[in-house]
Amino acid sequence: MPWFVWLLAAAALGAAEFFTLTLVFGLLAGAALVAAVVAGVGVGLLGQLLALGAAAAAGLVLVRPIALRHMEQQPLTHEGSDALIGKRAEVMQEVTATHGLVRLSGEEWSARSLDESHVIPVGALVDVMEIEGATAIVYPRELLP
């Protein structure tokens, strides 16, 4: 089979992968590219089919499970308000279980105490434990009097 037929097959499989995102068609497209190279070298149809089968099997058995495992992992970096969890903040207005204000990363955030019994005074340093909407849930860095 001519090498350009394998290229057309690879393009069609690549397009199918674009719409399905299963990693199967993409790996088969790669196998078709291998078959195109083998055909371009001048190997006969049997050799092309063996190359296609070997590349497809290697991709589906070896590459796909590794790729799926990596896609399931959580990103190492946090974005948006998740990046603020664990940061230190300064109390600008007394923080209680229901209201308060802290300066966090140069911005003022509404805040409330993680422990409902804590009243955190102005000027105290706190750690951000959670973010709920636009409210930082904080806990004092030092013991309160």
PDB file of C-alpha atoms in Angstrom:
ATOM      1  CA  MET A   1       0.000   0.000   0.000  1.00  0.00           C
ATOM      2  CA  PRO A   2       1.438   3.454  -0.823  1.00  0.00           C
ATOM      3  CA  TRP A   3       2.776   5.529   2.051  1.00  0.00           C
ATOM      4  CA  PHE A   4       0.371   8.444   1.426  1.00  0.00           C
ATOM      5  CA  VAL A   5      -2.617   6.148   2.094  1.00  0.00           C
ATOM      6  CA  TRP A   6      -1.192   5.502   5.554  1.00  0.00           C
ATOM      7  CA  LEU A   7      -0.815   9.256   6.034  1.00  0.00           C
ATOM      8  CA  LEU A   8      -4.473   9.765   5.113  1.00  0.00           C
ATOM      9  CA  ALA A   9      -5.449   7.032   7.569  1.00  0.00           C
ATOM     10  CA  ALA A  10      -3.313   8.713  10.258  1.00  0.00           C
ATOM     11  CA  ALA A  11      -4.998  12.059   9.576  1.00  0.00           C
ATOM     12  CA  ALA A  12      -8.477  10.503   9.774  1.00  0.00           C
ATOM     13  CA  LEU A  13      -7.610   8.726  13.025  1.00  0.00           C
ATOM     14  CA  GLY A  14      -6.130  11.934  14.409  1.00  0.00           C
ATOM     15  CA  ALA A  15      -9.352  13.780  13.614  1.00  0.00           C
ATOM     16  CA  ALA A  16     -11.360  11.048  15.312  1.00  0.00           C
ATOM     17  CA  GLU A  17      -9.138  11.384  18.402  1.00  0.00           C
ATOM     18  CA  PHE A  18      -9.744  15.123  18.428  1.00  0.00           C
ATOM     19  CA  PHE A  19     -13.475  14.535  18.786  1.00  0.00           C
ATOM     20  CA  THR A  20     -13.406  11.562  21.189  1.00  0.00           C
ATOM     21  CA  LEU A  21     -10.374  12.263  23.445  1.00  0.00           C
ATOM     22  CA  THR A  22     -10.033   8.577  24.318  1.00  0.00           C
ATOM     23  CA  LEU A  23      -6.321   8.263  23.431  1.00  0.00           C
ATOM     24  CA  VAL A  24      -7.159   5.194  21.351  1.00  0.00           C
ATOM     25  CA  PHE A  25      -7.518   6.841  17.946  1.00  0.00           C
ATOM     26  CA  GLY A  26      -4.458   9.005  18.568  1.00  0.00           C
ATOM     27  CA  LEU A  27      -2.300   5.984  19.295  1.00  0.00           C
ATOM     28  CA  LEU A  28      -3.680   4.248  16.219  1.00  0.00           C
ATOM     29  CA  ALA A  29      -2.837   7.381  14.207  1.00  0.00           C
ATOM     30  CA  GLY A  30       0.728   7.087  15.471  1.00  0.00           C
ATOM     31  CA  ALA A  31       0.782   3.453  14.420  1.00  0.00           C
ATOM     32  CA  ALA A  32      -0.437   4.468  10.960  1.00  0.00           C
ATOM     33  CA  LEU A  33       2.459   6.944  10.781  1.00  0.00           C
ATOM     34  CA  VAL A  34       4.856   4.102  11.586  1.00  0.00           C
ATOM     35  CA  ALA A  35       3.277   2.082   8.789  1.00  0.00           C
ATOM     36  CA  ALA A  36       3.690   5.073   6.443  1.00  0.00           C
ATOM     37  CA  VAL A  37       7.402   5.239   7.242  1.00  0.00           C
ATOM     38  CA  VAL A  38       7.757   1.500   6.696  1.00  0.00           C
ATOM     39  CA  ALA A  39       5.904   1.813   3.368  1.00  0.00           C
ATOM     40  CA  GLY A  40       8.092   4.761   2.391  1.00  0.00           C
ATOM     41  CA  VAL A  41      11.217   2.651   2.955  1.00  0.00           C
ATOM     42  CA  GLY A  42       9.854   0.124   0.477  1.00  0.00           C
ATOM     43  CA  VAL A  43       8.693  -2.741   2.702  1.00  0.00           C
ATOM     44  CA  GLY A  44       5.774  -4.780   1.356  1.00  0.00           C
ATOM     45  CA  LEU A  45       2.187  -4.858   2.613  1.00  0.00           C
ATOM     46  CA  LEU A  46       2.828  -7.673   5.117  1.00  0.00           C
ATOM     47  CA  GLY A  47       5.659  -5.704   6.711  1.00  0.00           C
ATOM     48  CA  GLN A  48       3.504  -2.590   6.820  1.00  0.00           C
ATOM     49  CA  LEU A  49       0.687  -4.451   8.547  1.00  0.00           C
ATOM     50  CA  LEU A  50       3.131  -6.003  11.039  1.00  0.00           C
ATOM     51  CA  ALA A  51       4.573  -2.560  11.793  1.00  0.00           C
ATOM     52  CA  LEU A  52       1.065  -1.154  12.203  1.00  0.00           C
ATOM     53  CA  GLY A  53       0.068  -3.979  14.554  1.00  0.00           C
ATOM     54  CA  ALA A  54       3.251  -3.779  16.627  1.00  0.00           C
ATOM     55  CA  ALA A  55       3.049   0.008  17.008  1.00  0.00           C
ATOM     56  CA  ALA A  56      -0.669  -0.117  17.838  1.00  0.00           C
ATOM     57  CA  ALA A  57      -0.169  -2.873  20.407  1.00  0.00           C
ATOM     58  CA  ALA A  58       2.757  -1.042  22.008  1.00  0.00           C
ATOM     59  CA  GLY A  59       0.760   2.172  22.182  1.00  0.00           C
ATOM     60  CA  LEU A  60      -2.396   0.635  23.580  1.00  0.00           C
ATOM     61  CA  VAL A  61      -0.686  -1.706  26.038  1.00  0.00           C
ATOM     62  CA  LEU A  62       2.238   0.443  27.193  1.00  0.00           C
ATOM     63  CA  VAL A  63       1.548   4.120  26.521  1.00  0.00           C
ATOM     64  CA  ARG A  64      -2.210   4.469  27.123  1.00  0.00           C
ATOM     65  CA  PRO A  65      -2.267   3.208  30.754  1.00  0.00           C
ATOM     66  CA  ILE A  66       0.607   5.529  31.669  1.00  0.00           C
ATOM     67  CA  ALA A  67      -1.058   8.500  29.966  1.00  0.00           C
ATOM     68  CA  LEU A  68      -4.386   7.822  31.702  1.00  0.00           C
ATOM     69  CA  ARG A  69      -2.653   7.580  35.087  1.00  0.00           C
ATOM     70  CA  HIS A  70      -0.990  10.956  34.525  1.00  0.00           C
ATOM     71  CA  MET A  71      -4.241  12.563  33.427  1.00  0.00           C
ATOM     72  CA  GLU A  72      -5.963  11.499  36.666  1.00  0.00           C
ATOM     73  CA  GLN A  73      -3.376  13.169  38.933  1.00  0.00           C
ATOM     74  CA  GLN A  74      -4.209  16.499  40.499  1.00  0.00           C
ATOM     75  CA  PRO A  75      -2.143  19.482  39.353  1.00  0.00           C
ATOM     76  CA  LEU A  76       0.833  20.364  41.549  1.00  0.00           C
ATOM     77  CA  THR A  77       0.058  24.067  41.463  1.00  0.00           C
ATOM     78  CA  HIS A  78      -3.014  25.679  42.921  1.00  0.00           C
ATOM     79  CA  GLU A  79      -4.798  28.447  41.080  1.00  0.00           C
ATOM     80  CA  GLY A  80      -7.182  31.164  42.110  1.00  0.00           C
ATOM     81  CA  SER A  81      -8.422  31.198  45.677  1.00  0.00           C
ATOM     82  CA  ASP A  82      -7.041  27.685  46.297  1.00  0.00           C
ATOM     83  CA  ALA A  83      -3.542  29.203  46.150  1.00  0.00           C
ATOM     84  CA  LEU A  84      -4.367  31.280  49.250  1.00  0.00           C
ATOM     85  CA  ILE A  85      -4.928  28.286  51.524  1.00  0.00           C
ATOM     86  CA  GLY A  86      -2.037  27.999  53.951  1.00  0.00           C
ATOM     87  CA  LYS A  87      -1.003  31.658  53.546  1.00  0.00           C
ATOM     88  CA  ARG A  88      -0.498  34.045  56.435  1.00  0.00           C
ATOM     89  CA  ALA A  89      -2.827  37.013  56.856  1.00  0.00           C
ATOM     90  CA  GLU A  90      -3.099  39.969  59.240  1.00  0.00           C
ATOM     91  CA  VAL A  91      -6.336  40.783  61.038  1.00  0.00           C
ATOM     92  CA  MET A  92      -7.612  44.259  60.061  1.00  0.00           C
ATOM     93  CA  GLN A  93     -10.944  44.042  61.892  1.00  0.00           C
ATOM     94  CA  GLU A  94     -11.703  41.679  64.780  1.00  0.00           C
ATOM     95  CA  VAL A  95     -12.478  38.184  63.496  1.00  0.00           C
ATOM     96  CA  THR A  96     -15.201  36.106  65.109  1.00  0.00           C
ATOM     97  CA  ALA A  97     -17.176  33.048  64.078  1.00  0.00           C
ATOM     98  CA  THR A  98     -19.484  35.223  61.967  1.00  0.00           C
ATOM     99  CA  HIS A  99     -17.493  38.189  60.631  1.00  0.00           C
ATOM    100  CA  GLY A 100     -14.146  39.951  60.365  1.00  0.00           C
ATOM    101  CA  LEU A 101     -11.606  41.355  57.929  1.00  0.00           C
ATOM    102  CA  VAL A 102      -8.038  40.274  57.095  1.00  0.00           C
ATOM    103  CA  ARG A 103      -5.293  41.490  54.757  1.00  0.00           C
ATOM    104  CA  LEU A 104      -4.339  38.529  52.612  1.00  0.00           C
ATOM    105  CA  SER A 105      -1.799  38.767  49.765  1.00  0.00           C
ATOM    106  CA  GLY A 106      -2.194  42.547  49.673  1.00  0.00           C
ATOM    107  CA  GLU A 107      -5.991  42.443  49.510  1.00  0.00           C
ATOM    108  CA  GLU A 108      -8.680  42.781  52.146  1.00  0.00           C
ATOM    109  CA  TRP A 109     -10.817  39.671  52.562  1.00  0.00           C
ATOM    110  CA  SER A 110     -13.861  39.052  54.704  1.00  0.00           C
ATOM    111  CA  ALA A 111     -13.003  36.429  57.254  1.00  0.00           C
ATOM    112  CA  ARG A 112     -14.344  34.273  60.011  1.00  0.00           C
ATOM    113  CA  SER A 113     -12.715  32.109  62.610  1.00  0.00           C
ATOM    114  CA  LEU A 114     -12.368  28.361  62.110  1.00  0.00           C
ATOM    115  CA  ASP A 115     -12.988  27.818  65.819  1.00  0.00           C
ATOM    116  CA  GLU A 116     -16.317  29.404  66.755  1.00  0.00           C
ATOM    117  CA  SER A 117     -15.075  30.196  70.273  1.00  0.00           C
ATOM    118  CA  HIS A 118     -12.107  32.283  69.069  1.00  0.00           C
ATOM    119  CA  VAL A 119     -12.227  36.052  68.829  1.00  0.00           C
ATOM    120  CA  ILE A 120      -9.075  37.156  67.048  1.00  0.00           C
ATOM    121  CA  PRO A 121      -7.986  40.747  67.775  1.00  0.00           C
ATOM    122  CA  VAL A 122      -6.800  43.384  65.292  1.00  0.00           C
ATOM    123  CA  GLY A 123      -3.125  42.992  64.348  1.00  0.00           C
ATOM    124  CA  ALA A 124      -2.950  39.256  65.056  1.00  0.00           C
ATOM    125  CA  LEU A 125      -1.434  36.963  62.459  1.00  0.00           C
ATOM    126  CA  VAL A 126      -3.601  34.108  61.212  1.00  0.00           C
ATOM    127  CA  ASP A 127      -3.297  31.173  58.829  1.00  0.00           C
ATOM    128  CA  VAL A 128      -5.863  30.711  56.073  1.00  0.00           C
ATOM    129  CA  MET A 129      -7.361  27.258  56.508  1.00  0.00           C
ATOM    130  CA  GLU A 130     -10.103  27.385  53.850  1.00  0.00           C
ATOM    131  CA  ILE A 131     -11.712  29.729  51.340  1.00  0.00           C
ATOM    132  CA  GLU A 132     -15.511  29.732  51.115  1.00  0.00           C
ATOM    133  CA  GLY A 133     -16.595  32.030  48.321  1.00  0.00           C
ATOM    134  CA  ALA A 134     -15.080  35.414  49.210  1.00  0.00           C
ATOM    135  CA  THR A 135     -14.544  34.559  52.886  1.00  0.00           C
ATOM    136  CA  ALA A 136     -11.286  33.328  54.344  1.00  0.00           C
ATOM    137  CA  ILE A 137     -11.641  30.837  57.191  1.00  0.00           C
ATOM    138  CA  VAL A 138      -8.719  31.587  59.504  1.00  0.00           C
ATOM    139  CA  TYR A 139      -6.993  30.252  62.605  1.00  0.00           C
ATOM    140  CA  PRO A 140      -4.612  32.264  64.826  1.00  0.00           C
ATOM    141  CA  ARG A 141      -0.871  31.578  64.448  1.00  0.00           C
ATOM    142  CA  GLU A 142      -0.267  32.206  68.156  1.00  0.00           C
ATOM    143  CA  LEU A 143      -2.245  31.289  71.254  1.00  0.00           C
ATOM    144  CA  LEU A 144      -4.906  33.814  72.126  1.00  0.00           C
ATOM    145  CA  PRO A 145      -5.126  35.250  75.658  1.00  0.00           C
TER     146      PRO A 145
END
